[in-house]
XYZ file of C-alpha atoms in Angstrom:
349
model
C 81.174 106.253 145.062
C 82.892 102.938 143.379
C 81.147 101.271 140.568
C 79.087 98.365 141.145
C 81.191 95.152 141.580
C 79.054 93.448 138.819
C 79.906 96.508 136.174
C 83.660 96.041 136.516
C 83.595 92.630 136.513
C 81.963 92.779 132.867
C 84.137 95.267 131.701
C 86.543 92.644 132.957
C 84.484 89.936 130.917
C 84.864 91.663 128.340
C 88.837 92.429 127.319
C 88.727 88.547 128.592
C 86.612 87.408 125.755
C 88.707 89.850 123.263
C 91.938 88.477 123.847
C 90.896 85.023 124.277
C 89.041 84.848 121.109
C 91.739 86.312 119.695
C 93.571 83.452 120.182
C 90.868 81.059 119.756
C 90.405 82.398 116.371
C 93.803 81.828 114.900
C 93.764 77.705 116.435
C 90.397 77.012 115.030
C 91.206 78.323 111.465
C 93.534 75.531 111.040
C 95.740 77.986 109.013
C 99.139 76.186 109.238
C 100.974 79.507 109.472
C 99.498 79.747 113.063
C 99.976 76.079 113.757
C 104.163 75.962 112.694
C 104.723 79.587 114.397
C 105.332 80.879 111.196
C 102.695 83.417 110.807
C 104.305 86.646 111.389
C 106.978 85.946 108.690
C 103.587 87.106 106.751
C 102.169 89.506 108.973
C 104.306 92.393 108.965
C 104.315 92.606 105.136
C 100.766 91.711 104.442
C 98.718 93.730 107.179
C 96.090 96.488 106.397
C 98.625 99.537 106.611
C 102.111 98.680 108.024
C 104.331 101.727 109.156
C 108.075 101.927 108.362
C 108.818 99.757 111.306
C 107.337 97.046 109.873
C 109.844 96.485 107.332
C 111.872 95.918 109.967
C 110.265 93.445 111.719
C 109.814 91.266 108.997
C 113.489 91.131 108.595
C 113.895 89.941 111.945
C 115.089 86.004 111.741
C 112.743 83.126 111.646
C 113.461 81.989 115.297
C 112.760 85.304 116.986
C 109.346 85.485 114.587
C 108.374 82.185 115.637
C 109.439 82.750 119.299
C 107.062 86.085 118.836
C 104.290 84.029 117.677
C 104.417 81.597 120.756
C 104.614 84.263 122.974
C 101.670 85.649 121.577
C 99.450 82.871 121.724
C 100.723 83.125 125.721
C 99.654 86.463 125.932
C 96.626 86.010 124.179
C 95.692 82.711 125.299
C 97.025 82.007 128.607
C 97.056 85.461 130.560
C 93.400 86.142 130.411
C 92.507 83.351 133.094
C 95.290 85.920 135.257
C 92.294 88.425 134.721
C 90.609 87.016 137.752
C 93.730 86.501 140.072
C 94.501 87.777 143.265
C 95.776 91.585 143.479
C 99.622 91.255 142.096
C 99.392 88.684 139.496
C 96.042 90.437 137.967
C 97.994 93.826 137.981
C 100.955 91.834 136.189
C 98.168 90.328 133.276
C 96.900 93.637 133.023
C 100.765 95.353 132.257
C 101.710 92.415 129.856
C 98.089 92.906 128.426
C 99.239 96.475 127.726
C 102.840 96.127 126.789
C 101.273 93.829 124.092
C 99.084 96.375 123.106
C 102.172 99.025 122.870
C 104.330 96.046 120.998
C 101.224 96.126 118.156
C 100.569 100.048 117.552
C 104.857 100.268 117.516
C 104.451 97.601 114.251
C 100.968 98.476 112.647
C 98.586 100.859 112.086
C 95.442 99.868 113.781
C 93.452 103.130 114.373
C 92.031 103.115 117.693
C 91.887 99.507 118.374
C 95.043 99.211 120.534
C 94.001 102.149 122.379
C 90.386 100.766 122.898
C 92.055 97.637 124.616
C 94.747 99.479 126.905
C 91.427 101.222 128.425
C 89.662 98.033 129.025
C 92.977 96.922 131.123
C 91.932 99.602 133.051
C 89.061 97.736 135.252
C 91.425 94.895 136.284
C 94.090 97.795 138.548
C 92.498 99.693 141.637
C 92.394 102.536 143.421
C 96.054 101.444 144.707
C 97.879 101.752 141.402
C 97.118 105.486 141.092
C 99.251 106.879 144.505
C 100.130 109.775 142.405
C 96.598 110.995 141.895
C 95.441 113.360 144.702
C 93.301 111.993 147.442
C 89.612 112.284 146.257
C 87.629 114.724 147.993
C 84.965 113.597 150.762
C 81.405 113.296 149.110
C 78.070 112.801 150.447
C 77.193 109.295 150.820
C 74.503 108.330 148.082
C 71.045 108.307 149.039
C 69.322 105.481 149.872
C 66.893 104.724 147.630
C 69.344 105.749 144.030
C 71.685 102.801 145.179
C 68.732 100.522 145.421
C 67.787 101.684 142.057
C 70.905 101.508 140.837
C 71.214 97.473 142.205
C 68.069 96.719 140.370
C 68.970 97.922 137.072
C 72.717 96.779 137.221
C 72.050 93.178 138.472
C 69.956 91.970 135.894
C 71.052 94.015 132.948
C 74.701 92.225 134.286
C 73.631 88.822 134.160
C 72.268 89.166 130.734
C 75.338 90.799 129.888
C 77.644 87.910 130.987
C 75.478 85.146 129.628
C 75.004 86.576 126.418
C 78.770 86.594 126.264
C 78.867 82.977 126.207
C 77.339 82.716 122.908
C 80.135 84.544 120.952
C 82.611 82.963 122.827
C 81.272 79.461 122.461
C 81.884 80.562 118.087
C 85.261 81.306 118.192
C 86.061 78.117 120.687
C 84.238 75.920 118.233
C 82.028 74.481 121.216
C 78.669 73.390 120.468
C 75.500 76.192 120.930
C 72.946 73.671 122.533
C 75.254 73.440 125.842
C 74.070 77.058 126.057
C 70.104 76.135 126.052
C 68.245 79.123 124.847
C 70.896 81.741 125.197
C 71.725 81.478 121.212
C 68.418 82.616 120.719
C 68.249 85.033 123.064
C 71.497 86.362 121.255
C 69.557 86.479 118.010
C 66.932 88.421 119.254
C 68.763 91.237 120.354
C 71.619 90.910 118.144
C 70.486 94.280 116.118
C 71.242 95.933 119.442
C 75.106 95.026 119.325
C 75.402 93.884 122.925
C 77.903 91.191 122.119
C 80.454 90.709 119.735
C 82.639 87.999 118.202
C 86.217 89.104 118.558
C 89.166 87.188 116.494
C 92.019 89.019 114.495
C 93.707 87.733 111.952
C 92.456 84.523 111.881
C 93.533 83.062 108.604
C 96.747 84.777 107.713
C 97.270 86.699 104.114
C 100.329 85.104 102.700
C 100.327 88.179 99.703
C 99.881 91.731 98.906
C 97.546 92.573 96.618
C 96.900 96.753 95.967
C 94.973 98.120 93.656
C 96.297 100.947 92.063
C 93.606 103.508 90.523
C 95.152 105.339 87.042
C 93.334 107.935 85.262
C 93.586 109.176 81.332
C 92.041 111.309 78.695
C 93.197 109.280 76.043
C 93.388 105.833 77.047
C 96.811 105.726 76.171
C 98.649 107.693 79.368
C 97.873 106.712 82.467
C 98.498 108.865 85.408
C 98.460 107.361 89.010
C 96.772 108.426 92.189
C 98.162 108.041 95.024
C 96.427 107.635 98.631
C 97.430 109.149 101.623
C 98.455 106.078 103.889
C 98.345 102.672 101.960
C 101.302 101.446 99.907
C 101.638 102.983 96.415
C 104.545 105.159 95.395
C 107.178 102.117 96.224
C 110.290 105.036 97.377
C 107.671 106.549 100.082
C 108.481 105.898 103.397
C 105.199 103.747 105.434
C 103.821 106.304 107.980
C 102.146 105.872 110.924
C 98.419 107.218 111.255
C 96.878 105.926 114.509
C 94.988 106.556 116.294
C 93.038 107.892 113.638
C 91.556 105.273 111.575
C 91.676 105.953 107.293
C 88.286 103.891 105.854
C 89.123 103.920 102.434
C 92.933 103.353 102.535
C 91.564 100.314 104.881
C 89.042 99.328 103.044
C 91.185 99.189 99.731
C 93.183 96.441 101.305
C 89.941 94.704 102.064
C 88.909 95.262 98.177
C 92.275 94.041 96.611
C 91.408 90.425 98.112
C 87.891 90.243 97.388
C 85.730 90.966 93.682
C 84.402 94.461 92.490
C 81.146 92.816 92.267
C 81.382 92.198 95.831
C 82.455 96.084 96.645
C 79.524 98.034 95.258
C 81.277 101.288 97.019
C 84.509 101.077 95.158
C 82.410 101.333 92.237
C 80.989 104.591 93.782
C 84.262 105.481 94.482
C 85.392 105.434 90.756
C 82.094 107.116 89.396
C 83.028 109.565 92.023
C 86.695 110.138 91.172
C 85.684 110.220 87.192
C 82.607 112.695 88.390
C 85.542 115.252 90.112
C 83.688 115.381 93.450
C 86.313 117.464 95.978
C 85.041 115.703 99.170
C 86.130 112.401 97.760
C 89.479 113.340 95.943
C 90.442 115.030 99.503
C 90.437 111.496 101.110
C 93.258 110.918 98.302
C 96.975 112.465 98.043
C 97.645 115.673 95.326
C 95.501 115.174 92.342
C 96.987 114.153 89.018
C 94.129 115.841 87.237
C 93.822 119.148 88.929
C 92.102 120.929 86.098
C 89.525 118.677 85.156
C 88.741 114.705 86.237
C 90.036 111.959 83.575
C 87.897 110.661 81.365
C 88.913 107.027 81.915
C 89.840 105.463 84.986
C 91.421 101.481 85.527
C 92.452 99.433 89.088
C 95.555 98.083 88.393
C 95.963 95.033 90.832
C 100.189 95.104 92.128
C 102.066 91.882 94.042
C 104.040 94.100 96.653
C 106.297 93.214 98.954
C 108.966 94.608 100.962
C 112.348 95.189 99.557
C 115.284 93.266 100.631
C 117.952 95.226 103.036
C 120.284 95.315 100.023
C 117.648 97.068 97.565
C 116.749 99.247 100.260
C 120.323 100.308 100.699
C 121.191 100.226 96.847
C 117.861 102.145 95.836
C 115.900 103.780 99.191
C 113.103 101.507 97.928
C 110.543 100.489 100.854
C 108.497 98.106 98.333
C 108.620 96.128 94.928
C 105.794 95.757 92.733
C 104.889 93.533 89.712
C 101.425 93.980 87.729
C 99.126 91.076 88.096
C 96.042 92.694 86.137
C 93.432 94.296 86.001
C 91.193 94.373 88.764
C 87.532 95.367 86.944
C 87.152 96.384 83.436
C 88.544 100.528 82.142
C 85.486 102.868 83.462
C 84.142 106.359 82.207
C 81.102 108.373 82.605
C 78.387 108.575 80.042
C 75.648 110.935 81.425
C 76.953 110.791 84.721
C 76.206 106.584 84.821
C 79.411 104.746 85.604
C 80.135 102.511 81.843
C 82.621 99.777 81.373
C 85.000 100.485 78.200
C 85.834 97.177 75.915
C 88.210 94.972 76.461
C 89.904 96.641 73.645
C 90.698 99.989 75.661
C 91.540 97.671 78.995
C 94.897 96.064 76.484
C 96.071 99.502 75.928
């Protein structure tokens, strides 16, 4: 039997409220690279984990990048309201919805996001699209009293759905919560139960590329690097593609290269960790500089990188260059298994 009308229509509601917030998100930041077009003469460079193709594309001249970015905002700001028109012109939203989607994994590594949103496309076709499919086989009409059950539960759980929507949306669009009455509050209330969700990517764009690269030694003299799986590091190695699956800590490094290590109590668990020699951890990580036994110091050394030119590339193979900026938290080792920080001292060496 076909869904109730009220379910698709908030699946509907809700890869609206993704890609309009998404570009909601980048107008209200007042980021200027947004507001001159000249954001994705940043992006490709500076996102979480960009493939080899993304060296590419931030080559590509400064009119076609700003071109890109205007057609972007389009996409994301302009082809949602073609979510709810007739047949044709919903089914053409829905394919430049997707083709966007395709445009984004072909340039970045974004785990399952892109994938997530191409199914939520899926709601706005019909039964029409799929001619290729065999013709479904004659079932039993429901009983009854299920679809009346059904209608009871769906209509009102819908309706919450929907409203509570507002409230999210109302953030990202910078419109005042008491036009909403009591929904905010509502929204509070149930807010541990993840119903609704502010959506908005990228909203103030990183201009830079700080990494943090980890170094181990016994001595405090040589320092040996590891090297991660997917993030940037070894500046020859070519940038890989790894969606759909989704790499925490080679994301979650980028995140920690732009914030404190006060802030990140888990990198610090991460170095205790490293220093400690615990295999589950060192497998998230690329062959092990210390095979034998862990280091007994380790230091984040915080890199500027940034793609090469095409002459370097051509000259040298080189994907990246990389200049030191510093240290990002003090030299670490273990004294009776509790994670110490060494003088400044052993940090100048």
């Amino acid at each position: 039997p076909p869904p109730p009308r009220l379910a698709l229509w908030l699946a509907r509601w809700l890869i609206f409220r993704l890609m309009l917030s998404s570009a909601a998100a980048k107008l209200a930041s007042g980021d200027s690279s947004w507001r001159d077009l000249t954001a994705l003469t940043y992006h490709y460079q500076t996102q979480c984990l960009p493939p080899w193709t993304a060296w590419y594309a931030h080559h590509l001249p400064l009119a076609f990048q700003r071109l890109s970015c205007g057609a972007m905002f389009v996409i994301e700001g302009a082809v949602p309201f073609l979510f709810v028109a007739p047949r044709r012109i919903r089914f053409t939203a829905a394919g430049i919805t997707i083709g966007f989607q395709l445009l984004i994994m072909l340039s970045g590594n974004y785990g399952f996001f892109n994938p997530l949103a191409i199914a939520l496309c899926v709601p706005l076709l019909d039964d029409g699209v799929w001619r290729w499919t065999p013709p479904a086989v004659p079932r039993a009409p429901a009983a009854a009293h299920l679809r009346h059950w059904s209608a009871r539960v769906v209509r009102p759980v819908a309706v919450i759905l929907l409203l509570l929507g507002l409230v999210p949306l109302f953030d990202v669009l910078r419109w005042p919560r008491p036009l909403l009455g009591p929904l905010p509050a509502i929204a509070r209330w149930v807010a541990p139960l993840n119903l609704v969700n502010r959506y908005g990517l990228f909203s103030v764009m990183t201009r830079t590329r700080p990494e943090i690269v980890l170094e181990g030694s016994n001595d405090g003299t040589t320092w040996r690097e590891y090297t991660f799986r997917w993030k940037p590091g070894d500046v020859m190695r070519r940038p890989g593609f790894v969606e759909p699956y989704h790499p925490r800590l080679d994301w979650q490094m980028w995140f920690a290269a732009l914030s404190d290590y006060r802030r990140e109590p888990w990198f610090l668990e991460l170095c205790r960790r490293m220093l400690s020699g615990s295999a589950p951890v060192l497998r998230l990580l690329g062959p092990n500089p210390f095979p034998d036994a862990p280091p007994r110091f380790l230091r984040a050394v915080v890199y500027d990188y940034r793609f090469t030119d095409a002459a370097v590339r051509r000259t040298t193979g080189a994907w990246w260059t990389r200049r030191p900026l510093g240290l990002y938290c003090p030299v670490l080792t273990l004294v009776d298994g509790q994670l110490m920080a060494m003088p400044e001292s052993a940090a100048a060496r």
